[in-house]
Amino acid sequence: MRPTSLVPVFASALDLSGVGPRIEILLKKAVSLPPGVTTPRVVDLLWHLPTGVVDRRAEPTIAGATPGTIATLLVRVLKHRPSPRGNTRAPYKVACEDDTGKIDLVFFHADHRLVERQLPVGSMRYISGRIEQYSDKLQMAHPDYIVAPERRNDLPLLEPVYPLTAGLSNKILQKASAQALLRVPQQAEWQDPEWLRQRGWPDFASAVARLHRPLDAGDVSAGGAPRQRLAYDELLAGQLALDLVRRSQKERPGRQIVGDGSIRARIADALPFALTGTQRQALKDIAADMAAPSRMLRLLQGDVGSGKTVVALMALAIAVEAGTQSALMAPTEVLARQHAETIAPLADAAGLRLGLLTGREKGKPRKELLDRLASGEVDILIGTHALFQDDVTFRDLAFAVIDEQHRFGVHQRLALQSKGGSAGTDMLVMTATPIPRTLLMTHYGDLDVSRLTEKPAGRKPVTTTMASTDRIVDVIDGLKRALAQGAQVYWVCPLIESSDKTELAAAEERHAHLAQTFGASVGLLHGGLPAAAKDETMQAFSEGKLSILVATTVIEVGVNVPNASVMVIEHSERFGLAQLHQLRGRVGRGTRQSFCVLLYKTPLGETARARLEMMRETEDGFLIAEKDLELRGGGEVLGARQSGMPEFRVAEVPNFTELLAAARDDARMVLAADPALRTPRGLALRDLLYLFECDEAVRLFRAA
Ligand code: ADP
Ligand code: MG
């Protein structure tokens, strides 16, 4: 149960006056919601922070008012001049004055009654809005505020400006967040008072209040004290949650899995190459983890093509040598099948019995497979999410590898782990995303990491160029030349936010467009196709029957077609750098000189340009990831939206990395002294965990 003081904060936004079903729909669009939450709540409005302010503090006389600026004036209403009958195009004007001069208030398509009521002739009014010059007169069109002198306080002198969506006005959001603020309880302080003093940060309630009701233009800036305080709150909550989960996992007993090396030796004999130094080191780390009595959770990081699969296979073999079973889970059907195909010949040579289980295995063959799995006739099960369906039972699962971990949520990882029964399952997660150390901490806490830093021999550098979409004709000419020499081309289509349908439409359109020039040799691959069609298309491309493959981001991970040497990425400015890096890694695998063309749509913002130039300048995945973090802040580096990783709600601030390191140290110190969060600060920190919805951690201390 949530602390009662926080219940009003988690109520539906519909509770707020001015928010009805129509506004709720708009809020859903404008406000970012955490995974699993489908309708906006009061708390979501609190985290929906202004990006700037409108400053109405200038209060000049009419004579002193500067055209083009926002000002608040105290005026006397002189005369109404409604638009002439029959001429609705002419505005309704209201002449006003003060002791220094005159100004006209101008209303287009005015509601006459309303204007008359707001501005009675002879009355004094505060008006606030943009001062304009019209021929030799001053005017203000549609003042933002018109208030009587006794209601002066209704006029916000610094008005927060929120990110909006069509149909949702800033005023509605202001009104809603003002009410949301009233629901913020005064909680016991969860931060260290000395730390707050050092930083000059306000308490939580004041921080939220100053963001939504700024007293100073700096209050809403990402470097300002209120925002920094909240960013730190969120980061500390995240770090605490991770540490709590990690601690509880490490406490649970694991099993000691030790193999005799016999199967590994047979695999090594069957390999046409020798393992690189970092591959050997990673395997040593993994074997040591498996042999230890605590539960293993290790990340294997290696750029695309660095050879993670063979490391995974060797690790899977250790479990089999020890007389248990192991599993390899991939995020997509295509990848799972590809893994199975790559591994099959080696497994045959080493006497390993493989099984493949995806959403496509059905009926009798599936039943037979599950029977063999339960009786222990399958040593290694390869598959997709289908692996943790309820009726999948292992005889004895001791070890699992998850490929491209960042595409799976923590829940899915835990679900697979539970298949191992009470003794638990040791786990190796693999990713090609070069996640910077700092960011790893936000998502895994203290995770053990092995990195493959040597590229296997034979990889070629990729020449990267940037081109505006206006030059697409030149790009297509370039393709004609490349195809004439037998090259193959990936053409990746834009990711359009919030609608898979549109992404699909864009890919279909581009496919049709390229087919006009290149005919039947152009294939189309997207997530909406049935699995069989996807495999078929991929197969045709890898056999060279198709020369251009138009695809949505489904090809991002894993796919291996060495003859493909050109990668065109449309709307490259919309992708995360890590994703661009992965996409580019699809080429440069064969003997040809490879190219990557980053198509972008003008105008290109400064940050977007810097990011694309970074791609042009280097192929070092870690450098790219660090840069991305610097340019964009944490949550986006992993392409959070596609990967289902938690996004930060307020922590995306310029000094993110520094705050994160501090939060990590803070979390460690707190839990070392108070592992069950029972001291006064510990109890306050529980509220913090509730507030940022760190549910997994909350479950843990509730169970304790
Ligand atoms: P990724 O890390 O992207 O999953 P893969 O495991 O698919 O990379 O390996 C890419 C290619 O490199 C494969 O064809 C694999 O057989 C090959 N490979 C892996 N390790 C080595 C090695 N030590 N020497 C040479 N080639 C290797
Ligand atoms: Mg791989």
XYZ file of C-alpha atoms and ligand atoms in Angstrom:
732
model
C 0.000 0.000 0.000
C 1.104 3.498 -0.798
C 1.569 5.852 2.119
C -1.788 7.625 2.528
C -0.142 11.001 2.101
C 0.744 10.031 -1.474
C -2.648 8.666 -2.488
C -3.986 12.020 -3.778
C -0.879 12.392 -5.920
C -1.543 9.083 -7.661
C -5.242 9.774 -8.286
C -6.463 10.113 -11.859
C -5.881 13.504 -13.470
C -9.641 13.489 -14.111
C -9.997 14.462 -10.449
C -8.664 17.916 -11.247
C -11.180 20.564 -12.192
C -10.888 21.522 -15.834
C -9.723 18.028 -16.800
C -12.493 16.036 -18.453
C -12.334 13.082 -20.832
C -11.439 15.336 -23.767
C -8.516 16.979 -21.965
C -7.466 13.603 -20.622
C -6.922 12.367 -24.161
C -4.780 15.404 -24.919
C -2.800 14.961 -21.715
C -2.105 11.386 -22.692
C -0.402 12.730 -25.787
C 1.476 15.611 -24.208
C 2.574 14.040 -20.949
C 4.971 11.112 -20.865
C 3.673 8.177 -18.869
C 5.748 5.407 -17.335
C 5.471 1.919 -18.875
C 2.253 0.195 -17.959
C 0.385 3.390 -17.094
C -2.319 4.150 -19.623
C -4.124 7.167 -18.204
C -2.489 10.288 -16.805
C -2.467 10.790 -13.072
C -1.844 13.831 -10.926
C 1.780 12.818 -10.440
C 2.329 12.760 -14.194
C 1.377 16.421 -14.314
C 3.849 17.181 -11.554
C 6.621 15.607 -13.638
C 5.484 17.431 -16.756
C 7.838 20.344 -16.311
C 7.838 23.730 -18.000
C 10.541 24.370 -20.559
C 10.567 28.142 -20.107
C 8.702 31.123 -18.718
C 6.827 34.128 -20.033
C 8.022 37.085 -18.033
C 5.246 39.625 -17.356
C 7.112 41.555 -14.742
C 7.770 44.612 -16.921
C 5.161 47.216 -15.941
C 5.907 50.284 -18.043
C 3.627 53.247 -18.670
C 2.023 53.271 -22.098
C 4.505 55.902 -23.272
C 7.384 53.781 -21.965
C 6.183 50.446 -23.452
C 8.464 48.885 -26.069
C 6.803 47.294 -29.114
C 7.677 43.630 -29.478
C 7.956 42.945 -25.741
C 5.626 41.336 -23.215
C 4.355 43.852 -20.682
C 1.728 44.335 -18.025
C -0.064 47.690 -18.099
C -2.592 49.359 -15.823
C -5.094 51.164 -18.077
C -8.432 52.932 -18.022
C -11.038 51.722 -20.549
C -12.158 54.621 -22.770
C -14.334 53.404 -25.592
C -15.472 50.263 -27.459
C -15.385 50.201 -31.240
C -17.054 46.952 -32.370
C -16.309 45.759 -35.903
C -18.768 47.311 -38.361
C -21.865 45.220 -39.026
C -21.335 42.770 -41.880
C -17.565 43.129 -41.792
C -16.373 40.260 -39.634
C -12.811 40.643 -40.918
C -12.361 44.022 -39.180
C -11.363 43.642 -35.528
C -13.224 44.808 -32.455
C -11.138 47.537 -30.821
C -11.171 48.880 -27.286
C -9.383 52.182 -26.744
C -7.562 52.517 -23.394
C -5.255 55.072 -21.802
C -3.112 55.969 -18.837
C -1.647 59.368 -17.901
C 1.091 59.034 -20.495
C -0.692 57.841 -23.629
C -3.191 55.609 -25.424
C -3.293 51.989 -26.536
C -5.867 49.932 -28.475
C -6.821 46.417 -27.431
C -7.632 44.469 -30.574
C -9.862 41.388 -30.879
C -10.410 39.420 -34.075
C -13.610 37.398 -34.401
C -14.511 38.754 -31.002
C -17.276 37.545 -28.776
C -18.794 41.003 -28.254
C -20.553 40.147 -25.038
C -17.405 38.771 -23.464
C -15.301 41.798 -24.413
C -17.940 44.139 -23.001
C -18.053 42.225 -19.764
C -14.295 42.071 -19.344
C -13.679 45.721 -20.170
C -16.475 48.008 -18.926
C -16.055 51.591 -20.108
C -14.538 53.767 -17.364
C -13.042 50.857 -15.394
C -9.377 50.289 -14.544
C -7.812 47.020 -15.758
C -4.472 45.255 -15.716
C -3.756 43.914 -19.155
C -0.815 41.716 -20.055
C 0.431 40.601 -23.436
C 2.641 41.547 -26.363
C 2.919 45.257 -27.185
C 2.671 45.933 -30.914
C 3.057 48.975 -33.091
C 0.355 49.465 -35.749
C 1.125 52.453 -37.994
C 1.751 55.175 -35.411
C -0.331 53.630 -32.630
C 0.376 51.107 -29.909
C -1.866 48.097 -29.647
C -2.183 44.742 -27.927
C -3.980 41.957 -29.783
C -5.887 39.485 -27.606
C -4.286 40.268 -24.231
C -3.268 37.085 -22.405
C -4.718 38.471 -19.189
C -7.335 41.111 -18.387
C -7.960 41.502 -14.652
C -9.539 44.068 -12.373
C -7.114 45.780 -9.947
C -8.506 43.938 -6.929
C -7.758 40.599 -8.624
C -4.241 41.535 -9.493
C -2.908 38.344 -7.886
C -4.602 36.228 -10.564
C -2.086 37.558 -13.028
C 1.051 35.401 -12.964
C 4.099 37.596 -13.346
C 6.231 34.652 -14.401
C 4.189 32.174 -16.325
C 5.497 28.647 -16.875
C 5.431 27.426 -20.469
C 4.728 23.705 -20.824
C 5.372 21.294 -23.662
C 1.991 21.108 -25.388
C 0.119 19.199 -28.020
C -2.442 20.474 -30.548
C -5.640 21.408 -28.730
C -4.075 21.573 -25.281
C -3.475 25.131 -24.118
C -0.850 26.324 -21.729
C -3.590 27.770 -19.538
C -5.249 24.394 -19.076
C -1.948 22.868 -18.050
C -1.221 25.736 -15.706
C -4.564 25.336 -14.063
C -4.193 21.584 -13.731
C -0.662 21.693 -12.362
C -1.585 24.425 -9.891
C -4.161 22.000 -8.466
C -1.694 19.121 -8.611
C 0.686 21.202 -6.508
C -1.900 21.465 -3.765
C -1.778 17.692 -3.447
C 1.953 17.492 -2.837
C 2.347 16.557 0.819
C 5.048 17.891 3.104
C 7.117 14.720 3.416
C 9.909 14.090 5.862
C 13.187 15.033 4.147
C 14.823 12.006 2.487
C 17.974 13.746 1.375
C 20.960 14.375 3.574
C 20.489 17.928 4.961
C 24.192 18.688 4.664
C 24.172 17.742 0.978
C 21.133 19.958 0.353
C 22.835 22.836 2.118
C 26.022 22.419 0.102
C 24.095 22.423 -3.140
C 21.686 25.146 -2.145
C 18.725 22.915 -3.008
C 15.196 23.458 -1.663
C 13.049 20.784 -0.028
C 10.993 18.541 -2.302
C 7.674 20.367 -2.056
C 9.290 23.770 -2.648
C 11.246 22.400 -5.587
C 8.093 21.151 -7.308
C 6.292 24.383 -6.467
C 9.034 26.584 -7.871
C 9.106 24.631 -11.111
C 5.389 25.052 -11.684
C 5.143 28.522 -10.142
C 8.530 30.039 -10.894
C 9.627 33.050 -8.863
C 12.542 33.624 -11.136
C 13.229 32.741 -14.760
C 16.131 30.511 -13.597
C 13.783 28.366 -11.521
C 12.677 26.269 -14.486
C 16.079 25.870 -16.133
C 17.607 22.386 -16.156
C 20.589 23.656 -14.170
C 18.429 25.540 -11.651
C 18.210 24.412 -8.028
C 14.596 23.112 -8.124
C 15.159 20.930 -11.195
C 18.506 19.701 -9.914
C 16.930 18.672 -6.646
C 14.239 16.646 -8.408
C 16.733 15.107 -10.826
C 18.779 13.964 -7.868
C 15.678 12.594 -6.152
C 14.884 10.509 -9.205
C 18.426 9.249 -9.626
C 18.708 8.350 -5.954
C 15.404 6.470 -6.111
C 16.672 4.532 -9.130
C 19.989 3.670 -7.518
C 18.362 2.574 -4.279
C 15.902 0.414 -6.148
C 18.614 -1.300 -8.139
C 20.786 -1.907 -5.110
C 17.855 -3.365 -3.213
C 17.031 -5.749 -6.038
C 20.656 -6.730 -6.529
C 21.183 -7.342 -2.841
C 18.167 -9.590 -2.603
C 19.368 -11.584 -5.613
C 22.861 -11.982 -4.298
C 21.534 -13.132 -0.967
C 19.657 -15.961 -2.539
C 21.830 -19.000 -2.967
C 22.988 -19.834 -6.453
C 24.514 -23.093 -7.522
C 28.031 -24.029 -8.373
C 28.287 -25.041 -11.986
C 31.638 -26.455 -12.958
C 32.303 -28.170 -16.261
C 35.173 -30.443 -17.253
C 35.975 -28.543 -20.457
C 35.316 -31.541 -22.721
C 32.488 -30.022 -24.781
C 34.244 -26.671 -24.993
C 37.334 -28.380 -26.373
C 35.275 -30.052 -29.103
C 33.671 -26.723 -30.039
C 37.079 -25.061 -30.186
C 38.289 -27.820 -32.532
C 35.325 -27.255 -34.818
C 35.816 -23.477 -35.005
C 37.591 -22.207 -38.118
C 39.363 -19.564 -36.032
C 41.046 -19.053 -32.664
C 39.319 -17.017 -29.962
C 40.584 -13.492 -29.453
C 42.194 -12.492 -26.169
C 39.115 -10.667 -24.917
C 36.876 -13.584 -25.849
C 39.086 -15.880 -23.782
C 39.098 -13.443 -20.863
C 35.295 -13.117 -20.966
C 34.964 -16.893 -20.867
C 37.253 -17.084 -17.868
C 35.125 -14.493 -16.048
C 31.956 -16.369 -16.919
C 33.285 -19.751 -15.815
C 34.399 -18.244 -12.501
C 30.952 -16.694 -11.922
C 29.214 -19.971 -12.693
C 31.493 -21.872 -10.337
C 30.847 -19.429 -7.489
C 28.021 -20.227 -5.042
C 26.260 -16.848 -5.449
C 23.873 -16.091 -8.248
C 25.528 -14.778 -11.374
C 24.508 -11.688 -13.302
C 27.079 -10.588 -15.821
C 26.883 -8.352 -18.852
C 28.848 -9.227 -21.954
C 29.326 -6.108 -23.996
C 30.755 -6.209 -27.461
C 30.280 -4.163 -30.554
C 28.408 -5.707 -33.456
C 30.587 -8.365 -35.009
C 32.844 -8.690 -32.001
C 31.960 -12.369 -31.654
C 29.595 -12.632 -28.720
C 27.770 -15.670 -30.089
C 30.677 -18.061 -29.773
C 31.342 -16.862 -26.224
C 27.690 -17.499 -25.429
C 27.879 -20.988 -26.913
C 30.952 -21.874 -24.867
C 29.213 -20.622 -21.732
C 26.071 -22.627 -22.543
C 28.321 -25.650 -22.974
C 29.762 -25.254 -19.457
C 26.295 -25.851 -18.006
C 25.867 -28.950 -20.154
C 29.280 -30.274 -19.108
C 28.030 -29.922 -15.531
C 25.028 -32.132 -16.358
C 22.424 -29.345 -16.472
C 20.550 -27.488 -19.197
C 20.962 -23.986 -20.558
C 18.953 -21.525 -22.645
C 19.604 -18.701 -25.076
C 16.916 -16.078 -25.482
C 16.864 -13.538 -28.336
C 14.502 -10.592 -28.733
C 13.175 -11.474 -32.197
C 12.235 -14.521 -34.151
C 14.726 -13.692 -36.901
C 17.557 -13.494 -34.403
C 16.604 -16.640 -32.563
C 16.592 -18.583 -35.821
C 19.849 -17.076 -36.899
C 21.461 -18.069 -33.616
C 20.124 -21.602 -33.995
C 21.522 -21.832 -37.526
C 24.941 -20.490 -36.554
C 25.208 -22.722 -33.555
C 23.832 -25.946 -35.072
C 26.982 -27.139 -36.907
C 29.177 -26.473 -33.871
C 26.687 -28.132 -31.565
C 26.608 -31.174 -33.858
C 30.362 -31.431 -33.808
C 30.380 -31.213 -30.012
C 27.446 -33.562 -29.439
C 25.107 -30.916 -28.015
C 21.358 -31.389 -28.499
C 19.647 -28.122 -29.497
C 15.983 -27.155 -29.374
C 14.357 -24.115 -30.984
C 11.240 -22.561 -29.494
C 9.612 -19.420 -30.854
C 6.032 -18.277 -31.336
C 5.984 -20.296 -34.539
C 6.490 -23.701 -33.006
C 2.971 -24.987 -32.447
C 0.929 -28.115 -31.989
C 2.542 -31.538 -32.055
C 6.148 -30.547 -32.824
C 6.011 -28.035 -29.979
C 4.591 -30.618 -27.608
C 7.324 -33.075 -28.563
C 9.991 -30.478 -28.027
C 8.618 -29.602 -24.583
C 8.555 -33.279 -23.641
C 12.188 -33.708 -24.622
C 13.043 -30.546 -22.709
C 11.333 -31.797 -19.560
C 13.026 -35.172 -19.749
C 16.437 -33.636 -20.350
C 16.884 -34.762 -23.963
C 17.469 -31.156 -25.013
C 20.709 -29.629 -23.724
C 20.348 -26.096 -24.999
C 17.058 -24.383 -25.783
C 17.234 -21.405 -28.116
C 14.249 -19.116 -28.585
C 12.334 -15.901 -28.088
C 9.962 -14.723 -25.357
C 8.226 -18.043 -25.944
C 10.830 -19.546 -23.598
C 9.081 -18.345 -20.510
C 5.570 -19.374 -21.365
C 3.970 -21.216 -18.488
C 4.060 -24.712 -19.931
C 7.775 -24.592 -20.729
C 9.464 -26.804 -18.142
C 13.110 -27.701 -18.035
C 14.461 -30.790 -16.369
C 17.162 -28.646 -14.809
C 17.893 -25.139 -16.119
C 21.042 -23.803 -14.499
C 22.212 -21.125 -16.881
C 20.659 -18.703 -19.361
C 22.007 -16.191 -21.842
C 19.889 -13.258 -22.911
C 20.942 -11.585 -26.121
C 20.386 -7.866 -26.631
C 19.281 -7.502 -23.065
C 18.250 -3.869 -23.376
C 15.236 -4.959 -25.365
C 13.906 -7.023 -22.517
C 12.507 -5.595 -19.336
C 13.635 -6.577 -15.874
C 10.406 -8.539 -15.463
C 11.114 -10.737 -18.423
C 14.581 -11.412 -17.125
C 13.159 -12.450 -13.773
C 10.548 -14.650 -15.457
C 13.238 -16.602 -17.242
C 15.283 -16.827 -14.072
C 12.331 -18.408 -12.281
C 12.357 -21.330 -14.742
C 15.420 -22.531 -12.921
C 13.451 -23.427 -9.822
C 14.497 -22.601 -6.281
C 18.198 -22.935 -6.958
C 17.926 -20.064 -9.417
C 19.504 -19.552 -12.779
C 22.839 -17.951 -13.450
C 22.486 -15.318 -16.071
C 24.624 -13.766 -18.757
C 23.175 -10.849 -20.665
C 24.710 -9.722 -23.929
C 24.437 -6.411 -25.643
C 26.005 -4.726 -28.635
C 24.958 -1.332 -27.347
C 28.108 0.249 -25.985
C 26.468 1.449 -22.828
C 28.698 3.881 -20.954
C 29.677 2.847 -17.453
C 27.606 5.628 -15.890
C 24.492 4.537 -17.675
C 24.991 0.893 -16.904
C 24.717 1.897 -13.283
C 21.319 3.440 -13.782
C 19.940 0.302 -15.323
C 21.750 -2.479 -13.535
C 23.395 -0.988 -10.475
C 26.583 -2.839 -9.773
C 26.708 -5.329 -12.554
C 29.736 -7.394 -13.471
C 30.859 -6.564 -16.977
C 33.033 -8.273 -19.578
C 33.884 -6.437 -22.729
C 34.959 -7.734 -26.114
C 37.180 -4.985 -27.390
C 39.043 -6.677 -30.229
C 37.250 -6.981 -33.521
C 37.694 -10.335 -35.219
C 39.994 -10.152 -38.219
C 38.482 -9.192 -41.544
C 36.282 -6.260 -40.535
C 36.624 -3.257 -42.845
C 36.193 0.412 -42.004
C 32.953 1.976 -43.259
C 32.961 5.327 -45.031
C 30.153 7.451 -43.653
C 28.637 10.432 -45.421
C 25.784 12.805 -44.664
C 23.253 13.973 -47.237
C 20.116 16.032 -47.084
C 16.953 14.270 -48.293
C 16.819 16.879 -51.055
C 19.746 15.031 -52.605
C 18.025 11.665 -52.684
C 18.304 11.550 -56.485
C 22.111 11.648 -56.216
C 22.026 8.943 -53.595
C 19.955 6.722 -55.879
C 22.429 7.346 -58.713
C 25.176 6.216 -56.375
C 23.239 3.056 -55.620
C 22.933 2.264 -59.315
C 26.714 2.297 -59.605
C 27.187 0.179 -56.490
C 24.584 -2.375 -57.603
C 26.207 -2.612 -61.012
C 29.306 -3.878 -59.200
C 27.307 -6.517 -57.348
C 26.920 -4.750 -54.004
C 23.839 -5.150 -51.839
C 22.086 -2.367 -49.999
C 20.155 -1.904 -46.779
C 17.769 1.030 -46.821
C 16.408 1.794 -43.358
C 13.284 3.874 -43.042
C 12.398 6.451 -40.498
C 11.188 5.789 -37.079
C 8.181 7.951 -36.643
C 7.256 8.608 -33.086
C 4.036 7.330 -31.572
C 2.753 5.416 -34.553
C 3.993 2.120 -35.907
C 1.542 2.436 -38.731
C 3.218 5.549 -40.013
C 6.624 3.955 -39.825
C 5.272 1.102 -41.834
C 3.689 3.447 -44.369
C 6.990 5.256 -44.812
C 8.814 2.000 -45.493
C 6.138 0.864 -47.940
C 6.285 4.171 -49.750
C 10.058 4.070 -50.056
C 9.887 0.485 -51.230
C 7.453 1.453 -53.988
C 9.608 4.416 -54.917
C 12.822 2.388 -55.189
C 11.034 -0.390 -57.040
C 10.248 2.127 -59.804
C 13.975 2.369 -60.462
C 15.252 -1.035 -59.410
C 12.259 -3.276 -60.062
C 11.748 -6.639 -58.403
C 15.184 -6.707 -56.802
C 13.888 -4.502 -53.983
C 12.547 -6.312 -50.910
C 10.599 -5.018 -47.933
C 11.005 -6.087 -44.324
C 9.001 -4.743 -41.428
C 7.699 -5.810 -38.054
C 4.111 -6.217 -39.274
C 4.910 -9.081 -41.648
C 4.164 -12.667 -40.649
C 7.259 -14.418 -39.365
C 7.459 -16.736 -42.357
C 7.426 -13.819 -44.783
C 10.162 -12.102 -42.806
C 12.371 -15.162 -42.884
C 11.758 -15.606 -46.578
C 12.705 -12.029 -47.383
C 15.789 -12.180 -45.183
C 16.772 -15.453 -46.797
C 16.351 -13.992 -50.303
C 18.507 -11.030 -49.367
C 21.221 -13.135 -47.827
C 21.276 -15.401 -50.931
C 21.619 -12.321 -53.144
C 18.227 -12.743 -54.822
C 17.305 -9.282 -53.595
C 19.776 -6.467 -54.015
C 18.066 -3.772 -51.941
C 16.359 -4.438 -48.641
C 14.047 -1.677 -47.462
C 13.464 -2.180 -43.777
C 12.212 -0.622 -40.621
C 14.483 -1.026 -37.626
C 13.796 -4.765 -37.411
C 17.186 -5.341 -39.019
C 18.930 -3.408 -36.315
C 20.273 -6.304 -34.404
C 22.251 -9.330 -35.313
C 21.579 -9.864 -38.999
C 24.661 -10.985 -40.873
C 24.917 -10.586 -44.685
C 28.603 -10.067 -45.532
C 27.967 -9.066 -49.147
C 25.823 -6.088 -48.097
C 28.099 -3.075 -48.257
C 25.834 -0.030 -48.407
C 23.611 1.216 -45.604
C 21.272 4.121 -46.269
C 19.511 5.488 -43.209
C 16.642 7.816 -43.824
C 15.792 10.475 -41.234
C 18.976 9.545 -39.483
C 18.527 12.589 -37.251
C 15.714 10.762 -35.491
C 17.744 7.785 -34.395
C 19.829 7.493 -31.266
C 23.558 7.397 -31.944
C 23.805 3.932 -30.461
C 21.164 2.753 -32.882
C 22.899 4.375 -35.844
C 26.082 2.679 -34.780
C 24.340 -0.691 -34.667
C 22.750 -0.157 -38.040
C 26.053 0.823 -39.576
C 27.575 -2.324 -38.098
C 25.466 -4.347 -40.568
C 27.936 -3.388 -43.318
C 31.728 -3.635 -43.411
C 31.550 -7.383 -42.907
C 32.718 -8.601 -46.293
C 35.499 -7.845 -48.727
C 33.950 -4.774 -50.379
C 34.568 -1.177 -49.386
C 31.450 -0.278 -47.392
C 29.437 2.908 -47.184
C 26.901 4.370 -44.846
C 24.770 7.284 -46.016
C 23.018 9.282 -43.321
C 20.062 10.984 -44.944
C 18.614 13.840 -42.952
C 15.793 16.261 -43.334
C 16.570 19.971 -43.238
C 16.634 22.108 -41.196
C 19.013 20.194 -39.001
C 19.407 21.517 -35.439
C 22.825 22.113 -33.948
C 22.777 19.071 -31.664
C 21.443 16.832 -34.413
C 24.232 17.978 -36.726
C 26.866 17.426 -34.047
C 25.535 13.913 -33.519
C 25.623 12.982 -37.195
C 29.099 14.458 -37.564
C 30.208 12.304 -34.665
C 29.034 9.268 -36.632
C 31.013 10.426 -39.645
C 34.159 10.892 -37.617
C 34.428 7.656 -35.674
C 33.425 4.010 -35.576
C 34.345 3.573 -31.934
C 31.112 2.505 -30.274
C 32.148 3.547 -26.791
C 33.257 6.998 -27.911
C 29.941 7.391 -29.710
C 27.986 6.321 -26.663
C 29.827 8.684 -24.332
C 29.246 11.532 -26.759
C 25.602 10.667 -27.080
C 25.235 10.764 -23.331
C 26.874 14.170 -23.266
C 24.711 15.552 -26.061
C 21.387 14.122 -25.074
C 21.375 13.012 -21.489
C 20.719 9.544 -20.153
C 17.445 7.987 -21.171
C 17.798 8.394 -24.893
C 21.123 6.705 -25.367
C 19.595 3.294 -25.339
C 16.735 4.376 -27.534
C 14.552 3.950 -24.506
C 11.338 4.302 -26.396
C 11.965 1.284 -28.594
C 13.701 -0.779 -26.005
C 11.193 -0.482 -23.216
C 13.856 0.695 -20.809
C 12.701 3.079 -18.125
C 13.021 6.650 -19.189
C 13.830 9.358 -16.761
C 11.049 11.689 -15.954
C 13.009 14.635 -14.601
C 16.628 13.517 -14.417
C 17.637 14.492 -17.928
C 19.793 17.429 -16.942
C 23.144 18.591 -18.328
C 25.203 17.345 -15.366
C 23.380 14.013 -15.278
C 26.577 11.979 -15.042
C 27.889 13.834 -12.028
C 24.576 13.601 -10.171
C 24.302 9.942 -11.003
C 27.709 9.140 -9.533
C 26.773 11.007 -6.360
C 23.432 9.182 -6.161
C 25.148 5.827 -6.545
C 27.542 6.540 -3.668
C 24.711 7.891 -1.567
C 22.575 4.788 -2.192
C 25.432 2.472 -1.253
C 26.120 4.309 1.964
C 22.474 4.359 2.954
C 21.972 0.631 2.341
C 25.222 -0.362 4.010
C 24.028 1.307 7.208
C 20.309 0.634 6.880
C 19.636 -2.264 4.489
C 15.935 -2.566 5.342
C 15.271 1.198 5.308
C 14.132 1.381 8.916
C 15.927 4.468 10.241
C 14.089 7.809 10.019
C 15.911 8.654 6.807
C 15.269 5.118 5.556
C 11.551 5.504 6.142
C 11.561 8.820 4.307
C 13.421 7.142 1.440
C 10.630 4.581 1.183
C 8.321 7.468 0.330
C 10.792 8.533 -2.325
C 10.687 5.035 -3.837
C 6.900 5.146 -3.884
C 6.907 8.569 -5.428
C 9.108 7.478 -8.322
C 7.236 4.187 -8.647
C 10.190 1.896 -8.038
C 7.734 -0.931 -7.536
C 10.172 -3.809 -7.564
C 12.180 -2.300 -4.755
C 9.013 -1.447 -2.873
C 7.897 -5.071 -3.038
C 11.198 -6.113 -1.555
C 11.100 -3.978 1.542
C 7.455 -4.780 2.011
C 8.240 -8.473 2.017
C 11.078 -7.954 4.495
P 28.115 -10.312 -32.483
O 29.004 -9.931 -31.349
O 27.660 -9.129 -33.268
O 26.996 -11.202 -32.085
P 28.936 -12.611 -33.923
O 29.024 -13.479 -32.767
O 27.756 -12.742 -34.825
O 29.056 -11.091 -33.475
O 30.286 -12.762 -34.734
C 30.486 -12.081 -35.961
C 31.333 -12.936 -36.892
O 32.666 -13.053 -36.423
C 30.806 -14.360 -37.027
O 30.844 -14.717 -38.376
C 31.780 -15.194 -36.195
O 31.889 -16.496 -36.690
C 33.074 -14.427 -36.370
N 34.019 -14.577 -35.255
C 33.714 -14.649 -33.937
N 34.856 -14.764 -33.203
C 35.890 -14.733 -34.066
C 37.304 -14.822 -33.922
N 37.899 -14.937 -32.731
N 38.054 -14.752 -35.048
C 37.481 -14.635 -36.258
N 36.148 -14.567 -36.462
C 35.355 -14.617 -35.383
Mg 24.932 -11.158 -32.039
